[in-house]
Tab-separated table of C-alpha atoms in Angstrom:
chain	number	residue	atom	x	y	z
A	1	MET	CA	-5.131	-0.695	-12.761
A	2	VAL	CA	-3.194	1.128	-10.024
A	3	ASN	CA	-6.133	0.944	-7.619
A	4	ILE	CA	-6.602	-2.789	-8.228
A	5	LEU	CA	-2.896	-3.290	-7.559
A	6	ASN	CA	-3.056	-1.270	-4.328
A	7	THR	CA	-6.168	-3.120	-3.165
A	8	VAL	CA	-4.656	-6.574	-3.746
A	9	ILE	CA	-1.410	-5.712	-1.967
A	10	PHE	CA	-3.014	-4.088	1.075
A	11	ILE	CA	-5.366	-7.058	1.466
A	12	GLN	CA	-2.310	-9.319	1.493
A	13	LEU	CA	-0.617	-7.103	4.089
A	14	GLY	CA	-3.437	-7.842	6.527
A	15	PHE	CA	-5.924	-5.971	8.676
A	16	LYS	CA	-4.015	-5.684	11.962
A	17	ASP	CA	-2.362	-2.334	11.243
A	18	VAL	CA	-4.393	0.892	11.281
A	19	MET	CA	-2.394	2.439	8.451
A	20	ASN	CA	-2.852	-0.599	6.195
A	21	ILE	CA	-6.608	-0.543	6.782
A	22	SER	CA	-6.758	3.183	5.998
A	23	PHE	CA	-4.700	2.771	2.838
A	24	LEU	CA	-6.916	-0.156	1.803
A	25	ALA	CA	-10.028	1.994	2.312
A	26	VAL	CA	-8.493	4.739	0.171
A	27	SER	CA	-7.646	2.203	-2.547
A	28	LEU	CA	-11.153	0.691	-2.536
A	29	SER	CA	-12.918	4.057	-2.690
A	30	ASP	CA	-10.541	5.232	-5.423
A	31	LEU	CA	-11.307	2.020	-7.303
A	32	GLY	CA	-15.044	2.691	-7.005
A	33	TYR	CA	-14.550	6.218	-8.308
A	34	SER	CA	-12.407	4.987	-11.204
A	35	LEU	CA	-15.016	2.410	-12.255
A	36	CYS	CA	-17.807	5.009	-12.182
A	37	ASN	CA	-15.637	7.519	-14.024
A	38	ALA	CA	-14.747	4.960	-16.693
A	39	ALA	CA	-18.427	4.063	-17.146
A	40	ILE	CA	-19.364	7.753	-17.467
A	41	ASN	CA	-16.649	8.350	-20.064
A	42	VAL	CA	-17.794	5.322	-22.075
A	43	CYS	CA	-21.376	6.621	-21.985
A	44	LEU	CA	-20.261	10.049	-23.215
A	45	VAL	CA	-18.204	8.564	-26.054
A	46	VAL	CA	-21.091	6.364	-27.192
A	47	ALA	CA	-23.556	9.268	-26.860
A	48	LEU	CA	-21.465	11.358	-29.261
A	49	SER	CA	-21.010	8.508	-31.746
A	50	PRO	CA	-23.366	7.342	-34.540
A	51	TRP	CA	-24.153	4.219	-32.481
A	52	GLN	CA	-26.460	6.215	-30.209
A	53	GLN	CA	-29.169	6.438	-32.899
A	54	ASN	CA	-29.748	2.679	-32.860
A	55	LEU	CA	-29.569	2.187	-29.091
A	56	PRO	CA	-32.729	1.985	-26.932
A	57	VAL	CA	-30.869	3.720	-24.084
A	58	SER	CA	-29.842	7.368	-23.915
A	59	MET	CA	-26.162	6.999	-23.016
A	60	LEU	CA	-25.919	10.671	-22.078
A	61	SER	CA	-28.717	10.157	-19.545
A	62	LEU	CA	-27.046	7.025	-18.212
A	63	GLY	CA	-23.758	8.874	-17.729
A	64	GLY	CA	-25.476	11.753	-15.943
A	65	TRP	CA	-27.298	9.318	-13.679
A	66	LEU	CA	-23.986	7.750	-12.554
A	67	ILE	CA	-22.384	11.043	-11.485
A	68	CYS	CA	-24.175	11.095	-8.133
A	69	TYR	CA	-22.817	7.652	-7.222
A	70	GLN	CA	-19.336	8.658	-8.298
A	71	TYR	CA	-19.044	11.317	-5.613
A	72	ILE	CA	-20.006	8.888	-2.849
A	73	PHE	CA	-16.593	7.285	-3.351
A	74	VAL	CA	-14.888	10.680	-3.604
A	75	ASP	CA	-16.266	11.733	-0.216
A	76	THR	CA	-15.390	8.374	1.330
A	77	THR	CA	-11.802	8.825	0.152
A	78	THR	CA	-11.778	12.310	1.670
A	79	CYS	CA	-12.990	10.961	5.023
A	80	ALA	CA	-10.386	8.181	4.948
A	81	HIS	CA	-7.589	10.675	4.244
A	82	ALA	CA	-8.737	12.962	7.060
A	83	TYR	CA	-8.906	10.029	9.478
A	84	LEU	CA	-5.482	8.818	8.340
A	85	ALA	CA	-3.885	12.220	8.940
A	86	LEU	CA	-5.645	12.678	12.291
A	87	ALA	CA	-4.722	9.209	13.567
A	88	ARG	CA	-1.081	9.564	12.593
A	89	CYS	CA	-0.902	13.078	14.044
A	90	CYS	CA	-2.335	12.005	17.412
A	91	CYS	CA	-0.136	8.911	17.617
A	92	VAL	CA	3.014	10.933	16.869
A	93	THR	CA	2.362	13.944	19.106
A	94	MET	CA	0.767	12.076	22.059
A	95	PRO	CA	1.639	8.390	21.617
A	96	PHE	CA	0.825	7.262	25.175
A	97	THR	CA	-2.559	8.993	25.207
A	98	PHE	CA	-3.774	7.634	21.852
A	99	LYS	CA	-1.924	4.316	21.843
A	100	ASN	CA	-5.083	2.255	22.332
A	101	VAL	CA	-7.571	4.685	20.764
A	102	PHE	CA	-6.954	4.156	17.046
A	103	THR	CA	-7.325	0.388	16.875
A	104	ALA	CA	-7.887	-1.717	13.761
A	105	ARG	CA	-11.485	-2.532	14.699
A	106	ARG	CA	-12.362	1.112	15.321
A	107	THR	CA	-10.712	2.119	12.068
A	108	VAL	CA	-12.873	-0.315	10.093
A	109	PHE	CA	-15.968	0.867	11.967
A	110	ILE	CA	-15.262	4.568	11.304
A	111	ILE	CA	-14.510	4.139	7.592
A	112	VAL	CA	-17.540	1.897	6.986
A	113	ASP	CA	-19.705	4.425	8.829
A	114	ALA	CA	-18.308	7.214	6.651
A	115	PHE	CA	-19.328	5.308	3.515
A	116	ILE	CA	-22.811	4.586	4.895
A	117	ILE	CA	-23.370	8.212	5.951
A	118	ASN	CA	-22.275	9.505	2.540
A	119	THR	CA	-24.677	7.080	0.877
A	120	VAL	CA	-27.642	7.798	3.167
A	121	PHE	CA	-27.240	11.557	2.830
A	122	ARG	CA	-27.589	11.255	-0.948
A	123	ILE	CA	-30.753	9.122	-0.856
A	124	PRO	CA	-33.061	12.160	-1.374
A	125	LEU	CA	-30.977	13.241	-4.367
A	126	VAL	CA	-30.883	9.720	-5.810
A	127	THR	CA	-34.653	9.298	-5.475
A	128	SER	CA	-35.362	12.706	-7.039
A	129	HIS	CA	-34.115	11.545	-10.441
A	130	GLY	CA	-33.765	8.267	-12.286
A	131	LEU	CA	-34.134	6.383	-15.551
A	132	SER	CA	-37.441	5.461	-17.191
A	133	TRP	CA	-38.757	4.510	-20.628
A	134	GLN	CA	-39.957	7.636	-22.410
A	135	THR	CA	-41.374	8.100	-25.912
A	136	SER	CA	-40.169	11.044	-27.963
A	137	PRO	CA	-43.032	12.973	-29.645
A	138	LEU	CA	-40.733	13.886	-32.556
A	139	THR	CA	-39.324	10.475	-33.489
A	140	ASN	CA	-41.955	8.291	-31.775
A	141	ALA	CA	-39.051	6.209	-30.430
A	142	THR	CA	-38.997	4.844	-26.887
A	143	ARG	CA	-35.724	5.135	-24.985
A	144	LEU	CA	-34.460	4.745	-21.453
A	145	THR	CA	-34.015	8.401	-20.507
A	146	ILE	CA	-33.298	10.282	-17.322
A	147	TRP	CA	-36.123	12.072	-15.490
A	148	PHE	CA	-36.058	14.749	-12.772
A	149	SER	CA	-38.590	15.545	-10.064
A	150	ASN	CA	-39.474	19.054	-8.933
A	151	ASP	CA	-37.314	18.629	-5.829
A	152	TYR	CA	-34.196	17.705	-7.787
A	153	PRO	CA	-32.722	21.266	-8.056
A	154	PHE	CA	-32.986	21.759	-4.283
A	155	PHE	CA	-31.374	18.418	-3.390
A	156	MET	CA	-28.676	18.906	-6.010
A	157	TYR	CA	-27.870	22.374	-4.620
A	158	LEU	CA	-27.805	20.956	-1.081
A	159	GLU	CA	-25.468	18.149	-2.110
A	160	LYS	CA	-23.066	20.494	-3.885
A	161	ILE	CA	-22.925	22.951	-0.983
A	162	ILE	CA	-22.687	20.479	1.909
A	163	CYS	CA	-21.059	17.331	0.492
A	164	ARG	CA	-18.807	18.884	-2.120
A	165	THR	CA	-17.955	22.244	-0.548
A	166	VAL	CA	-18.516	22.666	3.207
A	167	LEU	CA	-17.550	19.203	4.473
A	168	PRO	CA	-14.559	18.808	2.108
A	169	VAL	CA	-13.263	22.224	3.235
A	170	ILE	CA	-13.566	21.135	6.878
A	171	PHE	CA	-11.747	17.882	6.127
A	172	LEU	CA	-9.209	19.856	4.111
A	173	LEU	CA	-8.492	22.137	7.080
A	174	VAL	CA	-8.160	19.151	9.427
A	175	THR	CA	-5.846	17.412	6.978
A	176	PHE	CA	-3.815	20.583	6.441
A	177	LEU	CA	-3.416	21.150	10.192
A	178	CYS	CA	-2.390	17.544	10.788
A	179	THR	CA	0.069	17.743	7.899
A	180	ILE	CA	1.689	20.831	9.424
A	181	ILE	CA	1.997	19.091	12.803
A	182	LEU	CA	3.432	15.953	11.194
A	183	THR	CA	5.907	18.010	9.175
A	184	TYR	CA	6.992	19.844	12.326
A	185	ALA	CA	7.406	16.528	14.141
A	186	LEU	CA	9.461	15.243	11.216
A	187	VAL	CA	11.766	18.295	11.298
A	188	VAL	CA	12.206	18.089	15.081
A	189	ALA	CA	12.901	14.359	14.920
A	190	SER	CA	15.469	14.862	12.157
A	191	ARG	CA	17.234	17.537	14.204
A	192	LYS	CA	17.247	15.312	17.282
A	193	ARG	CA	18.654	12.461	15.239
A	194	SER	CA	21.409	14.704	13.872
A	195	SER	CA	22.205	15.981	17.378
A	196	MET	CA	22.301	12.427	18.674
A	197	ILE	CA	24.771	11.393	15.981
A	198	ILE	CA	26.983	14.418	16.695
A	199	ALA	CA	26.908	13.764	20.442
A	200	LYS	CA	27.646	10.072	19.929
A	201	ASN	CA	30.593	10.845	17.653
A	202	PHE	CA	31.870	13.326	20.228
A	203	SER	CA	31.697	10.759	23.019
A	204	ASP	CA	33.326	8.042	20.865
A	205	THR	CA	36.198	10.389	20.039
A	206	ASN	CA	36.745	11.174	23.698
A	207	VAL	CA	36.680	7.489	24.616
A	208	LYS	CA	39.400	6.797	22.057
A	209	LYS	CA	41.488	9.641	23.457
A	210	CYS	CA	41.054	8.257	26.950
A	211	LYS	CA	42.240	4.835	25.819
A	212	ALA	CA	45.257	6.399	24.153
A	213	LYS	CA	46.129	8.122	27.439
A	214	LYS	CA	46.029	4.819	29.366
A	215	TYR	CA	42.423	5.004	30.454
A	216	GLU	CA	42.424	8.497	31.944
A	217	LYS	CA	39.137	9.531	33.548
A	218	MET	CA	36.676	11.463	31.472
A	219	THR	CA	35.832	14.971	32.632
A	220	CYS	CA	32.414	15.931	33.953
A	221	SER	CA	31.556	17.784	30.759
A	222	GLN	CA	32.262	14.693	28.693
A	223	ASN	CA	30.006	12.592	30.918
A	224	GLU	CA	27.246	15.150	30.456
A	225	LYS	CA	27.627	14.863	26.678
A	226	VAL	CA	27.220	11.098	26.881
A	227	LYS	CA	24.113	11.437	29.057
A	228	GLN	CA	22.717	13.995	26.638
A	229	ALA	CA	23.227	11.570	23.768
A	230	ASP	CA	21.361	8.851	25.686
A	231	ASN	CA	18.450	11.210	26.350
A	232	LEU	CA	18.284	12.176	22.686
A	233	HIS	CA	18.273	8.512	21.709
A	234	SER	CA	15.308	7.840	23.995
A	235	ASN	CA	13.252	10.757	22.614
A	236	VAL	CA	13.992	10.492	18.912
A	237	LEU	CA	11.493	8.866	16.554
A	238	SER	CA	12.387	5.542	14.976
A	239	CYS	CA	13.217	5.240	11.282
A	240	LYS	CA	9.916	3.422	10.677
A	241	GLU	CA	7.947	6.277	12.253
A	242	LEU	CA	9.831	8.882	10.223
A	243	VAL	CA	9.129	7.043	6.975
A	244	LEU	CA	5.460	6.659	7.910
A	245	ILE	CA	5.180	10.384	8.671
A	246	LYS	CA	6.661	11.214	5.267
A	247	ALA	CA	4.237	8.866	3.492
A	248	VAL	CA	1.155	10.202	5.293
A	249	THR	CA	2.259	13.807	4.724
A	250	LEU	CA	2.729	13.307	0.981
A	251	ILE	CA	-0.538	11.391	0.531
A	252	THR	CA	-2.575	13.973	2.442
A	253	ALA	CA	-0.904	16.809	0.543
A	254	LEU	CA	-1.783	15.209	-2.808
A	255	LYS	CA	-5.367	14.690	-1.680
A	256	ALA	CA	-5.615	18.285	-0.451
A	257	ILE	CA	-4.645	19.610	-3.885
A	258	THR	CA	-7.213	17.366	-5.570
A	259	LEU	CA	-9.886	18.309	-3.061
A	260	LEU	CA	-9.312	21.985	-3.754
A	261	PHE	CA	-10.187	21.466	-7.434
A	262	VAL	CA	-13.347	19.514	-6.545
A	263	CYS	CA	-14.538	22.147	-4.053
A	264	VAL	CA	-14.072	25.050	-6.470
A	265	PHE	CA	-15.839	23.110	-9.235
A	266	ALA	CA	-18.816	22.242	-6.999
A	267	LEU	CA	-19.062	25.822	-5.744
A	268	ALA	CA	-19.098	27.124	-9.316
A	269	GLU	CA	-21.885	24.674	-10.219
A	270	ALA	CA	-23.937	25.781	-7.214
A	271	LEU	CA	-23.488	29.540	-7.672
A	272	VAL	CA	-23.612	29.751	-11.483
A	273	PRO	CA	-26.766	28.026	-12.831
A	274	GLU	CA	-25.572	28.277	-16.440
A	275	PHE	CA	-22.388	26.360	-15.560
A	276	PHE	CA	-24.043	23.007	-16.246
A	277	PRO	CA	-24.213	20.446	-19.092
A	278	GLY	CA	-26.505	21.593	-21.884
A	279	ARG	CA	-26.557	25.238	-20.793
A	280	LYS	CA	-24.630	28.407	-21.607
A	281	TYR	CA	-21.221	27.316	-20.284
A	282	ASN	CA	-21.546	23.738	-21.482
A	283	ARG	CA	-18.097	23.535	-23.110
A	284	LEU	CA	-16.333	25.113	-20.142
A	285	HIS	CA	-18.097	22.672	-17.828
A	286	ALA	CA	-17.000	19.710	-19.969
A	287	THR	CA	-13.404	21.001	-20.019
A	288	VAL	CA	-13.257	21.458	-16.244
A	289	THR	CA	-14.854	18.037	-15.712
A	290	ALA	CA	-12.156	16.419	-17.862
A	291	LEU	CA	-9.467	18.362	-15.981
A	292	ILE	CA	-10.754	17.167	-12.606
A	293	SER	CA	-10.846	13.593	-13.892
A	294	ILE	CA	-7.181	13.921	-14.904
A	295	VAL	CA	-6.257	15.414	-11.524
A	296	MET	CA	-8.030	12.574	-9.705
A	297	SER	CA	-6.219	9.969	-11.791
A	298	ALA	CA	-2.894	11.729	-11.177
A	299	ASN	CA	-3.610	11.701	-7.451
A	300	GLN	CA	-4.221	7.949	-7.510
A	301	CYS	CA	-0.991	7.355	-9.438
A	302	GLY	CA	0.810	9.610	-6.962
A	303	ASN	CA	-0.412	7.440	-4.089
A	304	PHE	CA	1.059	4.388	-5.816
A	305	PHE	CA	4.501	6.013	-6.092
A	306	VAL	CA	4.348	7.134	-2.449
A	307	TYR	CA	3.567	3.566	-1.363
A	308	CYS	CA	6.480	2.258	-3.424
A	309	ALA	CA	8.879	4.873	-2.083
A	310	PHE	CA	8.054	4.750	1.634
A	311	ASN	CA	6.409	1.381	2.374
A	312	LYS	CA	8.945	-1.425	2.551
A	313	ARG	CA	6.339	-4.162	3.003
A	314	TYR	CA	4.382	-2.809	0.016
A	315	ARG	CA	7.510	-2.940	-2.162
A	316	TYR	CA	8.235	-6.484	-1.050
A	317	LYS	CA	4.706	-7.680	-1.875
A	318	LEU	CA	4.787	-5.851	-5.205
A	319	LYS	CA	8.062	-7.495	-6.237
A	320	HIS	CA	7.011	-10.895	-4.893
A	321	ASN	CA	3.641	-10.926	-6.689
A	322	PHE	CA	4.423	-9.303	-10.022
A	323	PHE	CA	8.186	-9.151	-10.585
A	324	GLN	CA	9.402	-12.393	-9.046
A	325	ASN	CA	10.021	-14.069	-12.403
A	326	ALA	CA	11.349	-10.945	-14.095
């Protein structure tokens, strides 16, 4: 529900702003993940219910088959977050250098390419397993059941190491570094703004004193204070930029925490063969899978609250579309 809401609002906000396009990409990929996750959970519930006996489809197999597609959206979200943090970091630290680099068209191109690359890389894994009609020798019943080729373990191991561990860690480091730089820029800008206000108040006080003394001339030190205030005003970040830095920092921080859970889980699956459904640590695997699903959902809800708190245009569209008659 939250992802649908975010998608609708960011589409209405338009495609001219780089940040809106990035947030829309995050919302769409999160929506794709949520739909796959909901379908997998429904399959698991049906598989454990008495209804499974009368169904011609193995719901457990269907749920397992969807997992691979689920992580395509997870990795696309990770790429979008990394790009969002990098673009904002470059535009804040070196605005004149990167002013015309991160354009709306290039943003769409990069995010679409990220989705295509994530999909193409998983083609060997997708083709190494699938669903087919199989007859059980015990019950003589034919069901749509999952099958695995001999190459499936290798491609699965490769996908877990590269797509769910190595690349997410690289994106996590990039995001973490950009978040530190953005936080530093936010602190420096806040200090400059405070200094500017203090200097301005100082100059205003002196001007009032000069008027009270029948327009006496200001001293050289007072003139220097006024010039210093003007310089601070020219270098300080605008309120819009400060709010945007806060929003990007919070969103990337939430994603980094979620990504850490996913990386550890994938690494455990790759290094511990028994940590897999139907094997020795089956219950622990199911528990951790449910925990990661909760963390992912919490991350998506957290994004919604960040948008509401720091995006004025988002709040306006939200109130206009859904709370206008309230």
